[in-house]
Short mmCIF file of C-alpha atoms in Angstrom, two decimals:
data_model
loop_
_atom_site.label_atom_id
_atom_site.label_comp_id
_atom_site.label_asym_id
_atom_site.label_seq_id
_atom_site.Cartn_x
_atom_site.Cartn_y
_atom_site.Cartn_z
CA MET A 1 -11.88 16.38 9.81
CA TYR A 2 -14.15 19.44 9.87
CA LEU A 3 -13.35 22.52 11.96
CA THR A 4 -15.47 25.51 12.83
CA GLN A 5 -14.50 28.87 11.37
CA THR A 6 -13.21 29.90 14.81
CA ASP A 7 -10.98 26.82 15.02
CA GLN A 8 -9.58 27.49 11.56
CA THR A 9 -8.88 31.13 12.47
CA ASN A 10 -7.13 30.10 15.67
CA LEU A 11 -4.93 27.66 13.75
CA MET A 12 -3.88 30.41 11.39
CA LEU A 13 -2.89 32.48 14.44
CA MET A 14 -0.45 29.87 15.70
CA ASN A 15 2.49 32.06 14.70
CA ASN A 16 1.28 34.48 17.38
CA ASN A 17 1.54 31.74 20.04
CA ASN A 18 -2.21 31.51 20.32
CA VAL A 19 -2.88 29.29 23.37
CA SER A 20 -6.30 28.10 22.29
CA ALA A 21 -4.83 26.99 18.95
CA SER A 22 -2.33 24.79 20.81
CA ASP A 23 -5.23 23.11 22.62
CA ILE A 24 -7.05 22.61 19.32
CA ILE A 25 -3.98 20.90 17.81
CA ALA A 26 -3.59 18.64 20.86
CA ASP A 27 -7.27 17.62 20.76
CA ILE A 28 -7.23 16.96 17.00
CA ILE A 29 -4.13 14.76 17.19
CA LYS A 30 -5.42 12.86 20.23
CA GLU A 31 -8.75 12.17 18.48
CA ASP A 32 -7.02 11.16 15.24
CA LYS A 33 -4.65 8.70 16.90
CA LYS A 34 -7.49 6.69 18.43
CA SER A 35 -9.71 6.77 15.33
CA THR A 36 -10.89 3.50 13.79
CA ALA A 37 -9.49 4.59 10.42
CA LYS A 38 -5.95 4.89 11.77
CA GLU A 39 -6.23 1.55 13.60
CA GLU A 40 -7.26 -0.14 10.34
CA MET A 41 -4.30 1.45 8.56
CA THR A 42 -1.95 -0.14 11.08
CA ASP A 43 -3.69 -3.52 10.64
CA GLY A 44 -3.30 -3.29 6.86
CA GLU A 45 0.43 -2.62 7.14
CA GLU A 46 0.98 -5.37 9.70
CA TYR A 47 -0.90 -8.03 7.71
CA TYR A 48 1.06 -7.03 4.59
CA LYS A 49 4.24 -7.63 6.61
CA ILE A 50 2.68 -10.99 7.62
CA ASN A 51 2.35 -9.94 11.27
CA ASN A 52 -1.17 -11.35 11.61
CA ALA A 53 -3.20 -11.18 14.82
CA ILE A 54 -2.59 -14.91 15.44
CA LEU A 55 0.98 -14.07 16.52
CA LYS A 56 -0.43 -12.43 19.66
CA HIS A 57 -2.52 -15.46 20.62
CA GLU A 58 -1.17 -17.78 23.31
CA PHE A 59 -2.46 -21.32 22.82
CA ASN A 60 -0.64 -22.52 25.92
CA LYS A 61 -2.32 -20.06 28.27
CA VAL A 62 -4.64 -21.76 30.76
CA VAL A 63 -6.65 -20.43 33.67
CA ILE A 64 -6.32 -22.20 37.02
CA ASP A 65 -8.44 -20.96 39.91
CA GLY A 66 -9.07 -17.72 38.03
CA THR A 67 -5.36 -17.07 37.40
CA PRO A 68 -4.01 -17.21 33.80
CA ILE A 69 -0.69 -19.04 33.49
CA ILE A 70 1.51 -20.28 30.63
CA ASN A 71 1.76 -24.06 30.53
CA PRO A 72 5.07 -24.98 28.82
CA LEU A 73 3.83 -28.55 28.23
CA ILE A 74 1.11 -27.31 25.85
CA SER A 75 2.12 -26.57 22.24
CA ASN A 76 1.97 -22.98 21.03
CA ASP A 77 2.32 -23.20 17.24
CA LYS A 78 1.22 -20.05 15.40
CA LEU A 79 0.72 -20.57 11.69
CA VAL A 80 0.58 -17.31 9.75
CA HIS A 81 -0.86 -17.26 6.23
CA ALA A 82 0.16 -14.43 3.88
CA PHE A 83 -3.17 -14.09 2.04
CA HIS A 84 -3.26 -10.29 2.30
CA HIS A 85 0.33 -9.87 1.11
CA ILE A 86 -0.32 -12.06 -1.94
CA LEU A 87 -3.66 -10.46 -2.81
CA VAL A 88 -2.27 -6.91 -2.64
CA ASN A 89 0.83 -7.81 -4.67
CA GLN A 90 -1.34 -9.58 -7.21
CA LYS A 91 -3.45 -6.44 -7.72
CA ILE A 92 -0.56 -3.95 -7.82
CA ASP A 93 1.53 -6.14 -10.16
CA TYR A 94 -1.53 -6.49 -12.39
CA ILE A 95 -1.94 -2.68 -12.51
CA CYS A 96 1.70 -1.57 -12.42
CA GLY A 97 3.61 -4.61 -13.63
CA ASN A 98 4.26 -2.60 -16.77
CA PRO A 99 5.19 1.10 -16.49
CA ILE A 100 2.35 3.63 -16.37
CA ILE A 101 2.38 5.30 -19.78
CA ILE A 102 2.23 9.10 -19.79
CA GLN A 103 0.88 10.47 -23.07
CA THR A 104 0.88 13.92 -24.65
CA ASP A 105 0.85 15.20 -28.23
CA VAL A 106 4.21 16.97 -28.02
CA GLN A 107 7.10 14.50 -27.85
CA LYS A 108 9.51 17.16 -26.52
CA ASN A 109 7.20 17.88 -23.59
CA LEU A 110 6.89 14.19 -22.81
CA LYS A 111 10.67 13.87 -22.65
CA SER A 112 10.88 16.79 -20.20
CA ILE A 113 8.19 15.27 -17.98
CA ASN A 114 9.87 11.86 -17.91
CA GLU A 115 13.24 13.44 -17.09
CA ILE A 116 11.75 15.23 -14.08
CA LEU A 117 9.94 12.15 -12.78
CA GLY A 118 13.11 10.07 -13.14
CA GLU A 119 13.79 6.35 -13.21
CA ARG A 120 12.32 5.77 -9.73
CA PHE A 121 8.85 6.89 -10.79
CA ASP A 122 7.47 3.43 -11.60
CA LEU A 123 8.81 1.97 -8.33
CA LEU A 124 7.30 4.90 -6.45
CA MET A 125 3.93 4.30 -8.10
CA LYS A 126 3.97 0.63 -7.01
CA LYS A 127 4.77 1.64 -3.44
CA TRP A 128 2.06 4.32 -3.51
CA GLY A 129 -0.50 1.80 -4.75
CA THR A 130 0.59 -0.89 -2.28
CA ASN A 131 0.29 1.48 0.67
CA ALA A 132 -3.12 2.74 -0.48
CA SER A 133 -4.34 -0.87 -0.79
CA ASN A 134 -3.17 -1.62 2.75
CA LYS A 135 -4.56 1.53 4.34
CA GLY A 136 -7.42 2.80 2.17
CA ASN A 137 -5.43 5.84 1.04
CA GLU A 138 -1.87 7.14 0.91
CA PHE A 139 -0.27 10.53 0.25
CA LEU A 140 2.39 11.65 -2.21
CA HIS A 141 4.23 14.89 -1.44
CA PRO A 142 5.91 16.91 -4.21
CA TYR A 143 8.66 19.29 -3.10
CA ILE A 144 11.78 21.06 -4.32
CA ASP A 145 15.00 19.99 -2.60
CA LYS A 146 17.92 22.18 -1.51
CA ASP A 147 19.50 21.77 -4.96
CA GLY A 148 16.40 23.06 -6.72
CA LYS A 149 15.37 19.62 -8.02
CA PHE A 150 11.78 18.42 -8.20
CA ARG A 151 11.26 15.47 -5.84
CA LEU A 152 8.47 13.16 -4.76
CA THR A 153 8.15 11.30 -1.47
CA ILE A 154 5.44 9.22 0.16
CA ILE A 155 3.99 10.51 3.43
CA PRO A 156 2.22 7.82 5.51
CA SER A 157 -1.52 8.37 5.87
CA GLN A 158 -1.16 7.88 9.63
CA GLN A 159 0.63 11.24 9.76
CA ILE A 160 -2.00 13.20 7.83
CA ILE A 161 -5.20 14.96 8.95
CA GLU A 162 -7.13 16.72 6.20
CA ILE A 163 -9.10 19.86 7.12
CA PHE A 164 -12.19 20.58 5.02
CA ASP A 165 -14.35 23.66 4.73
CA GLN A 166 -17.23 23.93 7.17
CA GLN A 167 -19.96 24.96 4.75
CA TYR A 168 -19.79 22.22 2.10
CA GLN A 169 -17.30 19.89 3.76
CA GLU A 170 -15.76 19.06 0.38
CA ASP A 171 -12.96 21.56 -0.31
CA ARG A 172 -9.70 20.86 1.47
CA VAL A 173 -8.55 24.04 3.21
CA GLY A 174 -5.58 22.63 5.09
CA VAL A 175 -3.50 19.64 6.05
CA ILE A 176 -2.06 18.82 9.45
CA ARG A 177 0.93 16.51 9.43
CA TYR A 178 2.24 15.15 12.73
CA TYR A 179 5.00 12.66 13.40
CA PRO A 180 7.07 11.58 16.44
CA ILE A 181 10.73 12.36 17.01
CA GLU A 182 13.10 11.66 19.88
CA VAL A 183 14.68 14.64 21.65
CA LYS A 184 17.19 15.17 24.46
CA LYS A 185 17.59 18.37 26.46
CA ASP A 186 21.25 17.61 27.11
CA ARG A 187 23.77 14.79 26.93
CA LEU A 188 22.80 13.28 30.29
CA SER A 189 19.03 13.56 30.04
CA PRO A 190 16.97 10.58 28.77
CA LYS A 191 15.41 10.54 25.33
CA LYS A 192 11.85 11.75 25.09
CA THR A 193 9.36 11.22 22.26
CA VAL A 194 7.43 14.32 21.17
CA ASN A 195 5.37 15.27 18.13
CA LYS A 196 6.44 17.61 15.39
CA VAL A 197 3.52 19.24 13.60
CA GLU A 198 3.20 20.96 10.22
CA LEU A 199 0.17 23.07 9.26
CA TRP A 200 -0.15 23.41 5.48
CA ASP A 201 -2.39 25.70 3.45
CA HIS A 202 -2.30 26.77 -0.22
CA GLU A 203 0.53 29.21 0.39
CA LYS A 204 2.54 28.59 3.57
CA THR A 205 3.57 26.02 6.17
CA LEU A 206 3.64 26.55 9.94
CA PHE A 207 6.04 24.34 11.92
CA LEU A 208 5.31 23.40 15.54
CA ILE A 209 6.82 21.15 18.17
CA GLU A 210 5.39 19.62 21.32
CA GLU A 211 6.85 21.10 24.48
CA ALA A 212 5.55 20.44 28.01
CA GLY A 213 2.21 19.29 26.63
CA LYS A 214 1.77 22.41 24.47
CA TYR A 215 2.50 23.09 20.82
CA VAL A 216 4.86 26.00 20.21
CA LEU A 217 6.74 27.36 17.20
CA ASP A 218 9.52 25.00 16.13
CA PRO A 219 12.89 26.70 16.75
CA ASP A 220 14.47 24.65 13.92
CA TYR A 221 12.84 27.04 11.42
CA LYS A 222 14.02 30.65 11.41
CA GLU A 223 11.20 31.73 9.14
CA ASN A 224 7.95 30.38 10.54
CA PRO A 225 5.52 30.19 8.86
CA ARG A 226 7.40 29.90 5.59
CA TYR A 227 6.35 29.71 1.95
CA HIS A 228 6.31 26.33 0.18
CA PHE A 229 9.63 27.01 -1.55
CA TYR A 230 11.94 29.82 -2.66
CA GLU A 231 13.43 30.72 -6.03
CA TYR A 232 16.88 32.25 -6.48
CA ASN A 233 19.73 32.30 -9.00
CA THR A 234 23.40 31.41 -8.60
CA ILE A 235 24.52 35.01 -9.22
CA SER A 236 22.60 36.38 -6.22
CA PRO A 237 21.68 33.38 -4.02
CA GLU A 238 20.94 35.68 -1.10
CA VAL A 239 18.03 37.19 -3.02
CA LYS A 240 15.17 34.74 -2.66
CA THR A 241 11.71 34.96 -4.16
CA ALA A 242 8.97 33.32 -2.10
CA ARG A 243 6.89 30.85 -4.09
CA SER A 244 3.86 28.69 -3.40
CA TRP A 245 2.32 25.82 -5.29
CA GLY A 246 -1.10 27.45 -5.12
CA LYS A 247 -2.36 24.12 -3.78
CA ILE A 248 -1.77 22.05 -0.67
CA PRO A 249 1.00 19.72 -1.90
CA PHE A 250 -0.33 16.40 -0.61
CA LEU A 251 -1.79 14.13 -3.28
CA LYS A 252 -4.15 11.48 -1.99
CA LEU A 253 -4.44 8.14 -3.77
CA LYS A 254 -7.67 6.41 -2.77
CA ASN A 255 -7.84 2.63 -2.85
CA ASN A 256 -11.49 2.92 -3.89
CA SER A 257 -14.34 5.41 -3.64
CA LEU A 258 -14.91 4.48 0.03
CA GLU A 259 -11.20 4.77 0.88
CA MET A 260 -11.47 1.28 2.35
CA SER A 261 -8.46 -1.01 2.70
CA ASP A 262 -8.43 -4.36 0.93
CA LEU A 263 -7.91 -6.10 4.27
CA ARG A 264 -11.32 -5.15 5.62
CA LEU A 265 -12.97 -7.45 3.06
CA TYR A 266 -11.43 -10.61 4.49
CA LYS A 267 -9.58 -9.92 7.76
CA THR A 268 -11.92 -12.00 9.93
CA LEU A 269 -11.65 -14.88 7.45
CA ILE A 270 -7.84 -14.82 7.59
CA ASP A 271 -7.92 -14.66 11.40
CA ASN A 272 -10.22 -17.68 11.55
CA TYR A 273 -8.08 -19.61 9.06
CA ASP A 274 -4.89 -18.82 11.00
CA PHE A 275 -6.55 -19.89 14.27
CA SER A 276 -7.98 -23.10 12.86
CA ARG A 277 -4.71 -24.22 11.27
CA SER A 278 -2.68 -23.27 14.34
CA GLN A 279 -5.06 -25.02 16.74
CA PHE A 280 -5.03 -28.13 14.57
CA SER A 281 -1.22 -28.14 14.55
CA ASN A 282 -1.15 -27.86 18.33
CA ASN A 283 -3.70 -30.66 18.67
CA LEU A 284 -1.56 -32.94 16.52
CA ARG A 285 1.39 -32.25 18.79
CA ASP A 286 -0.48 -32.60 22.06
CA ILE A 287 -3.09 -35.30 21.47
CA GLN A 288 -1.43 -38.71 21.66
CA GLU A 289 -2.53 -41.45 19.35
CA LEU A 290 -3.08 -43.47 22.54
CA PHE A 291 -3.62 -42.01 25.98
CA TRP A 292 -3.69 -43.89 29.24
CA VAL A 293 -6.38 -44.21 31.89
CA LEU A 294 -5.31 -45.20 35.42
CA PHE A 295 -7.81 -46.85 37.76
CA GLY A 296 -7.18 -46.87 41.48
CA ALA A 297 -4.05 -44.71 41.23
CA GLU A 298 -5.30 -41.37 42.57
CA GLU A 299 -2.03 -40.56 44.30
CA THR A 300 0.16 -41.35 41.27
CA ASN A 301 2.37 -38.50 40.02
CA LEU A 302 1.21 -38.08 36.41
CA GLY A 303 4.31 -36.14 35.39
CA GLU A 304 6.55 -39.00 36.53
CA PHE A 305 4.20 -41.50 34.84
CA VAL A 306 4.47 -39.69 31.47
CA ARG A 307 8.26 -39.29 31.71
CA ASN A 308 8.71 -43.02 32.43
CA LEU A 309 6.44 -43.92 29.52
CA LYS A 310 8.32 -41.70 27.07
CA THR A 311 11.79 -42.57 28.35
CA TYR A 312 11.57 -46.26 29.21
CA LYS A 313 8.46 -47.29 27.21
CA ALA A 314 7.20 -48.73 30.52
CA MET A 315 5.14 -47.59 33.49
CA LYS A 316 5.19 -48.13 37.23
CA VAL A 317 1.88 -47.97 39.09
CA PRO A 318 0.82 -48.67 42.72
CA LEU A 319 -0.28 -52.13 43.82
CA GLY A 320 -3.89 -52.77 42.87
CA ALA A 321 -4.03 -50.11 40.15
CA GLU A 322 -5.24 -50.90 36.65
CA VAL A 323 -4.14 -49.36 33.34
CA ASP A 324 -6.17 -49.07 30.15
CA SER A 325 -5.58 -47.22 26.87
CA ARG A 326 -7.88 -45.07 24.77
CA LYS A 327 -7.46 -43.78 21.26
CA GLY A 328 -7.65 -40.03 20.67
CA ASP A 329 -9.61 -39.09 17.56
CA ILE A 330 -9.10 -35.76 15.77
CA PRO A 331 -12.11 -34.42 13.77
CA PHE A 332 -10.05 -34.07 10.61
CA GLU A 333 -12.78 -34.15 7.97
CA SER A 334 -15.01 -31.48 9.50
CA ARG A 335 -12.02 -29.23 10.12
CA LYS A 336 -10.76 -29.70 6.55
CA GLU A 337 -14.20 -28.86 5.16
CA HIS A 338 -14.28 -25.67 7.25
CA GLU A 339 -10.77 -24.60 6.22
CA ASP A 340 -11.41 -25.32 2.53
CA LYS A 341 -14.48 -23.08 2.67
CA LEU A 342 -12.47 -20.35 4.39
CA TRP A 343 -9.81 -20.62 1.69
CA GLU A 344 -12.39 -20.18 -1.06
CA ASP A 345 -14.06 -17.26 0.75
CA ILE A 346 -10.79 -15.41 1.23
CA TRP A 347 -10.02 -15.54 -2.50
CA PHE A 348 -13.65 -14.74 -3.40
CA PHE A 349 -14.02 -11.68 -1.17
CA GLY A 350 -10.42 -10.66 -1.86
CA MET A 351 -11.29 -10.71 -5.60
CA GLY A 352 -8.01 -12.40 -6.42
CA VAL A 353 -6.87 -15.21 -8.69
CA ASN A 354 -6.78 -18.47 -6.74
CA TRP A 355 -3.86 -20.44 -8.12
CA LYS A 356 -5.18 -23.62 -6.44
CA SER A 357 -8.30 -23.46 -8.59
CA ASP A 358 -9.10 -26.55 -10.67
CA MET A 359 -8.95 -24.31 -13.74
CA PHE A 360 -5.16 -24.20 -13.47
CA LYS A 361 -4.81 -27.96 -13.87
CA ASN A 362 -5.06 -27.18 -17.58
CA PRO A 363 -3.70 -23.61 -17.98
CA PRO A 364 -6.55 -21.45 -19.35
CA SER A 365 -6.23 -19.02 -22.24
CA GLY A 366 -8.46 -16.78 -24.28
CA VAL A 367 -12.01 -16.37 -22.94
CA ALA A 368 -11.40 -18.77 -20.03
CA LEU A 369 -8.45 -16.72 -18.79
CA ARG A 370 -10.31 -13.43 -19.14
CA THR A 371 -13.22 -14.90 -17.17
CA LEU A 372 -10.86 -15.98 -14.41
CA LEU A 373 -9.43 -12.46 -14.22
CA ILE A 374 -12.81 -10.67 -13.99
CA PRO A 375 -12.81 -10.18 -10.17
CA LEU A 376 -9.18 -8.98 -10.13
CA ASP A 377 -9.87 -6.70 -13.09
CA LEU A 378 -12.93 -5.15 -11.39
CA LYS A 379 -10.99 -4.50 -8.18
CA SER A 380 -8.06 -3.05 -10.14
CA ASN A 381 -10.30 -0.81 -12.24
CA ALA A 382 -11.81 0.64 -9.07
CA MET A 383 -8.32 1.71 -8.01
CA ILE A 384 -7.34 2.96 -11.47
CA ARG A 385 -10.41 5.25 -11.43
CA GLU A 386 -8.98 6.89 -8.31
CA TRP A 387 -5.37 6.78 -9.55
CA THR A 388 -6.05 8.71 -12.75
CA PRO A 389 -7.17 12.00 -11.08
CA ALA A 390 -4.31 11.67 -8.57
CA LEU A 391 -1.83 11.49 -11.48
CA SER A 392 -3.55 14.43 -13.18
CA GLU A 393 -3.01 16.45 -10.02
CA LEU A 394 0.62 15.36 -9.97
CA MET A 395 1.03 16.75 -13.49
CA TYR A 396 -0.08 20.16 -12.16
CA TYR A 397 3.03 20.23 -9.94
CA VAL A 398 5.32 18.83 -12.65
CA THR A 399 4.23 21.41 -15.24
CA TYR A 400 4.34 24.20 -12.65
CA TYR A 401 7.96 23.29 -11.92
CA LEU A 402 8.81 23.07 -15.63
CA LYS A 403 7.37 26.54 -16.16
CA LEU A 404 9.56 27.96 -13.38
CA SER A 405 12.77 26.05 -14.10
CA GLU A 406 12.76 25.49 -17.87
CA LYS A 407 10.32 28.20 -19.00
CA ILE A 408 8.28 25.45 -20.67
CA ASP A 409 4.54 26.10 -20.61
CA ILE A 410 2.53 22.86 -20.71
CA ASP A 411 -1.18 22.57 -20.03
CA PRO A 412 -1.48 19.66 -17.51
CA LYS A 413 -4.98 18.93 -18.80
CA VAL A 414 -3.65 17.62 -22.14
CA ILE A 415 -1.57 14.93 -20.39
CA THR A 416 -3.23 11.51 -20.19
CA PHE A 417 -2.30 8.18 -18.65
CA LYS A 418 -2.54 4.58 -19.73
CA PHE A 419 -2.31 1.64 -17.32
CA ASP A 420 -0.86 -1.26 -19.28
CA LYS A 421 -2.26 -4.03 -17.10
CA THR A 422 -0.19 -7.19 -16.95
CA VAL A 423 -2.22 -10.06 -18.36
CA ILE A 424 -0.94 -13.55 -19.11
CA ILE A 425 -2.24 -13.90 -22.65
CA ASN A 426 -1.71 -15.92 -25.74
CA GLU A 427 0.61 -13.59 -27.71
CA LEU A 428 -0.26 -15.33 -30.97
CA GLU A 429 -3.94 -14.62 -30.36
CA LYS A 430 -3.30 -10.95 -29.63
CA SER A 431 -0.95 -10.46 -32.60
CA GLN A 432 -3.52 -12.08 -34.91
CA ILE A 433 -6.16 -9.65 -33.65
CA ALA A 434 -3.75 -6.77 -34.32
CA GLN A 435 -3.09 -8.02 -37.86
CA SER A 436 -6.79 -8.45 -38.67
CA SER A 437 -7.49 -4.92 -37.37
CA LYS A 438 -5.24 -3.31 -39.98
CA GLY A 439 -7.32 -0.93 -42.08
CA VAL A 440 -10.09 -0.92 -39.45
CA ILE A 441 -8.24 1.08 -36.81
CA SER A 442 -5.12 3.23 -37.05
CA ASP A 443 -1.64 1.71 -37.24
CA GLU A 444 -0.73 3.74 -34.15
CA THR A 445 -3.47 2.05 -32.10
CA ILE A 446 -2.39 -1.37 -33.39
CA LEU A 447 1.20 -0.67 -32.29
CA GLU A 448 0.02 0.47 -28.84
CA ASN A 449 -1.69 -2.88 -28.29
CA HIS A 450 0.73 -5.27 -30.01
CA PRO A 451 2.29 -7.67 -27.44
CA TRP A 452 5.81 -7.23 -28.83
CA VAL A 453 5.81 -3.42 -28.90
CA LYS A 454 7.10 -1.76 -25.72
CA ASP A 455 7.80 1.72 -27.13
CA LYS A 456 5.20 2.85 -29.65
CA GLN A 457 7.12 5.96 -30.75
CA LEU A 458 10.33 4.01 -31.31
CA GLU A 459 8.48 1.37 -33.33
CA MET A 460 6.86 4.04 -35.53
CA GLU A 461 10.29 5.53 -36.23
CA ARG A 462 11.62 2.07 -37.15
CA LEU A 463 8.68 1.48 -39.50
CA GLU A 464 9.23 4.83 -41.17
CA LYS A 465 12.92 4.06 -41.74
CA GLN A 466 12.04 0.57 -42.96
CA ASN A 467 9.58 1.95 -45.52
CA GLU A 468 12.17 4.42 -46.80
CA ASP A 469 14.42 1.50 -47.79
CA ILE A 470 11.71 -0.27 -49.81
CA GLU A 471 11.62 0.44 -53.54
CA ASP A 472 8.29 0.93 -55.28
CA LEU A 473 8.50 -1.53 -58.23
CA ASP A 474 5.78 0.33 -60.10
CA LYS A 475 8.13 3.31 -60.35
CA VAL A 476 11.24 1.42 -61.44
CA ILE A 477 12.27 2.39 -64.97
CA VAL A 478 13.30 -0.66 -66.96
CA ASP A 479 15.92 -0.12 -69.66
CA GLU A 480 14.55 -1.97 -72.69
CA GLU A 481 16.97 -2.43 -75.50
#
């Protein structure tokens, strides 16, 4: 979203109840809600929850004399296939199945960072990656809670509008967050849904609420706008020092360079597959193996005819009428060929590992396995390239907090990340490679890549202790008598 300089100035004047700014906010939110990007985000989430479009299709709806009606005698099976859910989980488990490894030269600093991020960090990263895959991007919000603890929470992309500078349209100058809440004027009045709005810049946040179609200052906040957070000590808690992150605290994880959801690559294929399988199921239910043709029985009640046939295995027809049977054929082969091709296309364009592949009849290993994983690896690497700078930005907030709370000064630029991708490998093969690499590369690198080593630092300490217990036979003095 790009705003003119006038629009940006008006937004900054919201704390003065600027009327034109209220109109700007209303127009921005209205435009954002109906944007194609936000619609695709909703689709991505729904397909991940296996709420595919086929669930809205009514196979038993017919049109008679221009009027659509639901015919209860026609089957309405809706077969939903969880391709998107499986493909996204496959990618995220491949990237984050093992914890993301944070690396720095100073072990003490690493311990402090891990303590702040906490045990939930790896689960949060998986959720962040899953949401970004479904929607094209997702936001992580660092904040300090009422107890002074560093916290992280995910903010849905649907709630976020980024504001960029007008001149270069690259630097983010603000973030608008909007989300619905239910309010009641009093106990007897009905609930009403309105938007709450937050305007974030590098220093402060302005809080607004929708009221009678306008956006006014939110009365829930005494200080408005307010700084990002406040610092105080337990001796004088009433004395607060206003602090700001110096950045807009919303970290965007892009799914890829185009910020495109995974679903867009194969949504139409899934929809067609769902429709074809559902229609085929309904045809099997509705098309009888034999159907009956009545000659000279124009006035016969067909409903009564069918009920008699199903109930009594017999039929009653008028005098002079003739009955003949026909066999209903279902084009099974052509439909199967079409659905098999759809299946292959979904896995191909989804860049996933198709477990129904003939290659899995004899489980592959070595080069064959790595070849099979190439598409998944390429898709995952595209996300990792976007994930790495997002994590680097996160370290800015972590080290900033450590500097304030623990007086520990860490340069965030010296912190690196390693994604230990989950690959089903032959452990013997990998351990043999590690053994043959001894003397060619460092022992530390060998330990990092050995399939049995989960904690490199711990393993190095164990090796050091083990070597201390070994006696050097060349230095043993033998008592010769």
